[in-house]
Structures are given as structure tokens and as C-alpha cells.
Amino acid sequence: MLKKTLPLVIFSFLSFHHSHAQLFSKKKNKSKSEVSDTKPKPDKNGIKKYSDVIKEGSKTDDGLFKVHLVGDDHYYEIPFKMLEKEMLWVSRISQLPNNLGGGYVNAGSKSNEQVVEWQRYKNKILLRVKSYSNIADSSKAISKSVKVNNFEPILFAFEIKAFSPDSTAAVIQVDPLFTTDVVAISGMSSWLRKRYKVKKLDQSRSFINSIKSFPENVEVKQDLTYDASEPPSFAATGTISLQMNQSMILLPENPMTPRLNDPRVGFFTVSQIDYGSPELKADEKQYIRRWRMEPKDAEAYARGELVEPIKPIVYYLDPGTPENLRKYIKQGIEDWQKPFETAGFKNAIIAKDAPTPEEDPEFSPEDIRYSVVRYVASTTRNAVGPSVSDPRSGEIIESDIIWYHNHLRSYRNRYLLETGAANPSARTLDTPEEEMGEMMRMVIAHEVGHALGFPHNMAASYAYPVDSLRNGEFTQKNGIAASIMDYARYNYVAQPGDENIRFVRQMGPYDHYAVNWGYRWLPNVTDPTQEKGVLDTWVLEKGNDPKFRYGKQSNRFDPQSQTECIGDDTIKASTYGISNLKYVLPNLPSWTSDKTNNYDDLDELYGELIGVYNRYVGHVARNIGGVFETIKTPSQKGSVYAPISAKEQQESMVWLQKNVFDTPKWLIDTSVLQNIDHSSYFENLRRVQSRQLNQLMGIETLGRLINTETLDGEQYGAYQMLSDLRKGIWKEAYQNKSVDLYRRNLQNTYLERLTELLLDEHSASYNVETSDVKALAYGELKALQSTLKRAKNGNINAMTKYHYENTIAKIDSALDE
């Protein structure tokens, strides 16, 4: 088989939409088949003899389609039996200029995925984009309405150049598709075009690099060059060049039987609107995204034996992966073997080195047949786990894990800051390789989890009691959260002297539960509704155990679903965490600058320590106005939403006043700051305090407090919270004391925020103008004004007196508007 090399094309991510009327039909519409199989007669209207187009000496690659290279021209020979077959088209960037997209776009990034069909219309071949957003059974009359109201776009139209010698295929020239600016398969998204002021694609510098045809897919690499006024690199050229990879793979003739989503178990999903549903509405159906996992030996599987899947999930390591990291990446991939064993499969997921060119000259990381852990030479600190799925069923076809080179530095820094007090081996810039490898292994396992269909589960870190995280035996067995899919990276609760502690996250019981729920094979299921009862039973069995609870990352009001948080008591956990930071900060110079003889790492780590502290106090601030969300069905006891108790909210306010708003002067460590910062100590603290004020005085927080107080008069209400906040932040005015610089900054920030509530605040959730929010802001300003008028005449210093008079003037101005 002859092969060629092609440049890649990036796609902007498209949602899958499909109005095809027959979602799971196993047979094509008869009339369509008859049209497709009709052998056309040669036509004189521009259609030539085969030999006049595909000339002697042409290079041919046979596979899904025959691909011909005739001189510099590229042709597809599309069999009529392949017309109207659904194919998944995936666009990825293969090569790109430095810093495109600010570091978050890289080689391997997917720009678009879409379902397409090749169709014939007269003497043209059409490439049409298909959609599965809206569907209806083809046997129902409404399917006709669905079809005409969801007319699918033609991506490109090709003139038929010739027919194959046996008249079973049409020959088209595909160069125009890959050398013009087709937005749907372009790596240059609209925001990139705007950011870099892209003018146009220069066709004279754009060309097909290679086309390869395989039995079930065709891979195209294309080089695209754009004129741009402000390119991300090589600015003097006014040019952005990309290499794109276009993958087109034949979707299964018989889609995998989908599994209906249950919001109590976390899965990524595909959605469809079924207009043929017996419900009295267009019925939205959500199917989980998962790999097809079927046992080789169904009888042994039914007996409860571990059985290998017919097709295991295989990840290849990027050939550019550093040698010393490969074993940790493989371990992170294969850590999911144990959860799959819970679902009855052995060797379900396997890690392999990429074949060498000698072993397989056709191997390419961009080939959609292969899932790859891509190692990206980039200063970005991140890792991601995207995947590509069949929109008809949710079947995951392929995924690429992307690891950015500098990401380990983030983990080293966090390891030092969050565990250094209790963990002597973290007190260095040269973290032992095995410990860094363990961290990388867990990050890879987390990203593979995404690629298996699992979103973040932010409730998993709330499953364990805080003090159990100080117990060596417990942490070694259970880790620090119930799932690897939470953002619970390190054990920041453990204190100096605690022994045998596990500090790094690991796989947890929820991961086994979720894999079993999503991947366990149930025989004789041909319709997803047939297994709904069994799946519901599995959820109910675990319904009251917090280890198996799912919490959405998008939740902004639930204290049990927070990022970077561990333990079931945020006040206690954050108290432990801050205690550890107080140990770490004064030791930072001896762990960093004293060893390196420069202050770069000290500067970086101090900035990150402020960020860690900010997260700890933010975890407590979420309690105020907090509402627990426990996703349930009506058959389960208890409510879905339950506000946090008034007692815990009041305790949280007291804690915040003590640990945030009373100036945390321990952060002003002169042995650190006098070597990294010439003047902005006070501003660093003001930003931390401002963030927490914005949370507490946020319009959504106030709205929840008003709502829960309305439902239950014993709850901690907005009036009480704002009163407590004012009395704590302005306590000097009540105590006849002078106010220092840090507290004046805080008080000015408070006043600014309160004035915004009165004059400028809006909400997407409710009408602020008709709510109590502005009345509360007005009342608080009046109360503060009255207090300061008395306090300015007290026994205070001149700066405090000026500060109070200035505040009174600002309040007068705000109240007059």
C-alpha cells in the first residue's frame, strides 16, 4: 500500500447535530440504496474517461476510498456503496507556531468533529454535514417534519471527473476542499482570527501534504498559511502557518446500544431531542459517553469471571515523551484496570509505546485509529483528556491525553507548599523523582478518567471526615478523596508529627462504582430503557453513602462540591491548612533562595502560597449562603437542596473575620518580602480580602440568603450577615481605636462593594431592583454613616479621622445619586 504525508487541519469544536429520522435503524432507506447502487452511464458534460483522469503512472493508495495522486493533484475514488454512509470527521492541529492561542492550543488539539455523508446529486458529489440533535423514528409521520425543519448543510460540492472502469465508483478531485478556507475544517477558529487579525488564507502557500487511506479511515495532512497582521510569533512575516490533520472514519453500521444518563452518576453525555417520543413534548434524551466494552466470552462473564473485552482500550505514548517519565504515564493509564475489573473486565485498558518507524511506518499520533498520550513541549502548566464520540450512541471512538511539559512544576510547588509542614521530603526544589512520578501518574489517571467519559466529581473530596486525613492507616488505604476525578491533589490537613500519611491523591471507591455503572455489560439489551431499572437499583444501593455521591463542578453554591478542598468540614480543614502555611512561609528562604543563590523560586512560591491561602479561606466563605445539593429522584428520601445551618454560617463568619479580615500579618514576612517586592505588600493582602468580600457580598450569595430566610425564619439571613460583616470590618469605629493601613484598605474595599450593590448591581437570576438587595445596601450605608459620624470625634489618630470623614463623604454622594 503506497502512502503519502499530508498537513493537518484544525477544527473549531462543533456540537453534533443530526436530524436524521432513523436513529438506530440497521438498514438504509430503500430508495436511497437504489439510487446509490445505480451504475451511472458515462456523461459528456465534463465527465472524462477514467484513464484520462487517473493516468498511467499515478500513485494509488487503497482503503476506505481509493486515493490517487496524479502529478500534484489528489483524487478520491468513492464507491457508490460508501455513499450515504455516516462518517466521523475530526480536525486536529498537527503542527503550529509558537504561542498560538496563548499556549493552550497545541499539536494534537482538536478544532472540530462532525458527522458527514458523501451523497450524489446529478453529476456532483456532495459532502454534507449530518446532525443528531433532532430525531424521530422514520416510521412516524413527524419524522418528515423533523427532516424538512432541520435541513443539513452542504460542506462542499465536487464535480464528478470520471467513473471507475466498472462504474461502481465516482472520481472527484479533492484539492479545492483542502486548499481553500473551509471554516468547518479549519484550525483557525473565529477567536484566533480576531486575536491575530487574520486577513485571508493564502492559497499559493497552502497545499495537501499527504493523504493516506486505511480500511476504515482516510487521513489527510494539509499545510495552511494565513496572512495576519499580528501573528503570535515571527511577527515580521505577517504569517501564520498551520499543519492540520483531517481524519475521516467510517462509523459502525450498527451503533452501540446507548446507555441513558443518570445525573446521580457523573458522565459526559450526548443529547438528542426526540420528536417521536410518546411524551407530550419533544423529549430530550441524554446518553453517556463511553467506550464499547463487550466480553469475549459472554458465558464466563455471566458466571462472574473476569473476561477480556473484544476490543480493549489502548493508549500509545507519544514518541517525544521523555524516557524517565514513560513508566509513570503507563501506570496512570493502567491504574484504571482495577475499576474495570469491578465491572467484570480484565486487561480492559492497556498502555503501549508507540511503534518505531521500522515497526510501523504508517503509525501517526493524528491517525484517528490510535489513542495517544501527547507530550507537548510548551510552557503551559496543564493537562487535558478530550475524546471523540459517536453522536448517535455516545460511543467513544478515540481520545488523546495532552500533557504540557511545565505541568510538573505546578505539582512540585503545590507539594512543597501544601504538604511541606508535615512532609520532610517536600521541603526542597529537587523533589525525589519517585514522588514526582507518583504525582504525574495520578494526573494522567485523572485525565484518562475524562477520556473514559467521567467529568470532575467535586463531591468526592467531602466524603471523608477531616481528622481521618491525619490517620496514616486510613490515608494509605483510602487516599484523600473518594475519587481521582476530584480536584483533591494533596493532603494539606495532615500536621507535623502525623505518621505514615499519604499526601498524594489516588483512585477511590467512587471510581470503581462509576466504571461498574457505566461499563458493566448487560446481555440482551437492545433498547436503553430495558436496563434502566437495573441501573437505578445500583444507584439506590449506594444512595446514602457519601463515598458514592456525585457533585457537579459547575455548582457555585454547594460547600461539598468545591475545587482543591478536602474533608467534610471546611472550617476545620482550612484551619489545619493555614497552620501548615504558617510553618512553610518562614522556611521558604532556606528551602529555595539559600540553595539556589537567587530569588526567582522564592518569588514564584510566595505568589503561589498567597493563592493557596486564598483557596483555603474561599472554602469557608462558600458556607455563607451555601446550599447543599444532593442529586436525588423522588423515590429517595430527603430534599435535593438543603441550606447550611445558621450555626455553621455564623461560625464561618467569625472564622473569616479572624483569619481574613483581621489582617493576616503572618503573610507579611519581611525575610521573604524584602527580597522579592519593593512596595506592594498591602496591595497583595487587599486583593485577597477583596476576593472574599466579593463572594460574601455577591448578588447571588445575598439572593440565596434572602431565599432561605424566607423559607425558614430561623436561617441566617442577608440582614444578619451584612450586619455581622459591617461590625467586624469596622470594629475600630465601635471600639474607639485608630485604624492601620491594611484595615483602611479593607474598609475602602468594603465601601466600594456596598456602593456597587446600591447603584450598579444586576443579576441574571432575579430582578435586583425589586428585591431587598438595594434596601439592604441603603440600610447598611446609613448604619455605617451614623457610626462613623460618632467615631470621627473619638480618641483616634489623624489618618483615621481623615479616613472616616472621606468615607462619610463617599456615603453622602452614594445616597444622593
mmCIF file of N, CA, C and O in Angstrom, residues 229 246 261 336 404 529 683 692 783 813:
data_model
loop_
_atom_site.group_PDB
_atom_site.id
_atom_site.type_symbol
_atom_site.label_atom_id
_atom_site.label_comp_id
_atom_site.label_asym_id
_atom_site.label_seq_id
_atom_site.Cartn_x
_atom_site.Cartn_y
_atom_site.Cartn_z
ATOM 1 N N SER A 229 -2.055 40.252 10.561
ATOM 2 C CA SER A 229 -1.382 41.499 10.959
ATOM 3 C C SER A 229 -0.589 41.339 12.247
ATOM 4 O O SER A 229 0.441 41.981 12.436
ATOM 5 N N GLN A 246 -6.757 15.966 9.015
ATOM 6 C CA GLN A 246 -8.191 15.695 8.863
ATOM 7 C C GLN A 246 -8.390 14.174 8.869
ATOM 8 O O GLN A 246 -7.853 13.478 8.012
ATOM 9 N N ASN A 261 -28.383 8.456 30.519
ATOM 10 C CA ASN A 261 -27.676 9.152 31.580
ATOM 11 C C ASN A 261 -28.517 9.211 32.852
ATOM 12 O O ASN A 261 -29.743 9.306 32.808
ATOM 13 N N TRP A 336 -6.539 2.287 35.771
ATOM 14 C CA TRP A 336 -7.971 2.064 35.554
ATOM 15 C C TRP A 336 -8.315 0.593 35.318
ATOM 16 O O TRP A 336 -9.501 0.250 35.220
ATOM 17 N N TYR A 404 1.253 18.890 29.125
ATOM 18 C CA TYR A 404 2.144 20.009 28.831
ATOM 19 C C TYR A 404 3.398 19.904 29.706
ATOM 20 O O TYR A 404 3.316 19.643 30.901
ATOM 21 N N THR A 529 -33.910 1.693 27.435
ATOM 22 C CA THR A 529 -34.909 1.676 28.510
ATOM 23 C C THR A 529 -34.975 0.319 29.199
ATOM 24 O O THR A 529 -35.446 0.222 30.336
ATOM 25 N N GLU A 683 -1.062 45.792 49.023
ATOM 26 C CA GLU A 683 -1.966 45.530 47.913
ATOM 27 C C GLU A 683 -2.200 44.040 47.720
ATOM 28 O O GLU A 683 -3.301 43.604 47.368
ATOM 29 N N GLN A 692 -12.729 37.765 48.884
ATOM 30 C CA GLN A 692 -13.677 37.160 49.817
ATOM 31 C C GLN A 692 -14.872 38.091 50.079
ATOM 32 O O GLN A 692 -16.005 37.620 50.231
ATOM 33 N N ALA A 783 -26.376 52.946 58.342
ATOM 34 C CA ALA A 783 -25.890 52.496 59.652
ATOM 35 C C ALA A 783 -24.413 52.814 59.808
ATOM 36 O O ALA A 783 -23.956 53.274 60.873
ATOM 37 N N SER A 813 -22.441 60.948 48.957
ATOM 38 C CA SER A 813 -22.523 61.006 47.489
ATOM 39 C C SER A 813 -23.334 59.837 46.940
ATOM 40 O O SER A 813 -24.174 60.010 46.052
#
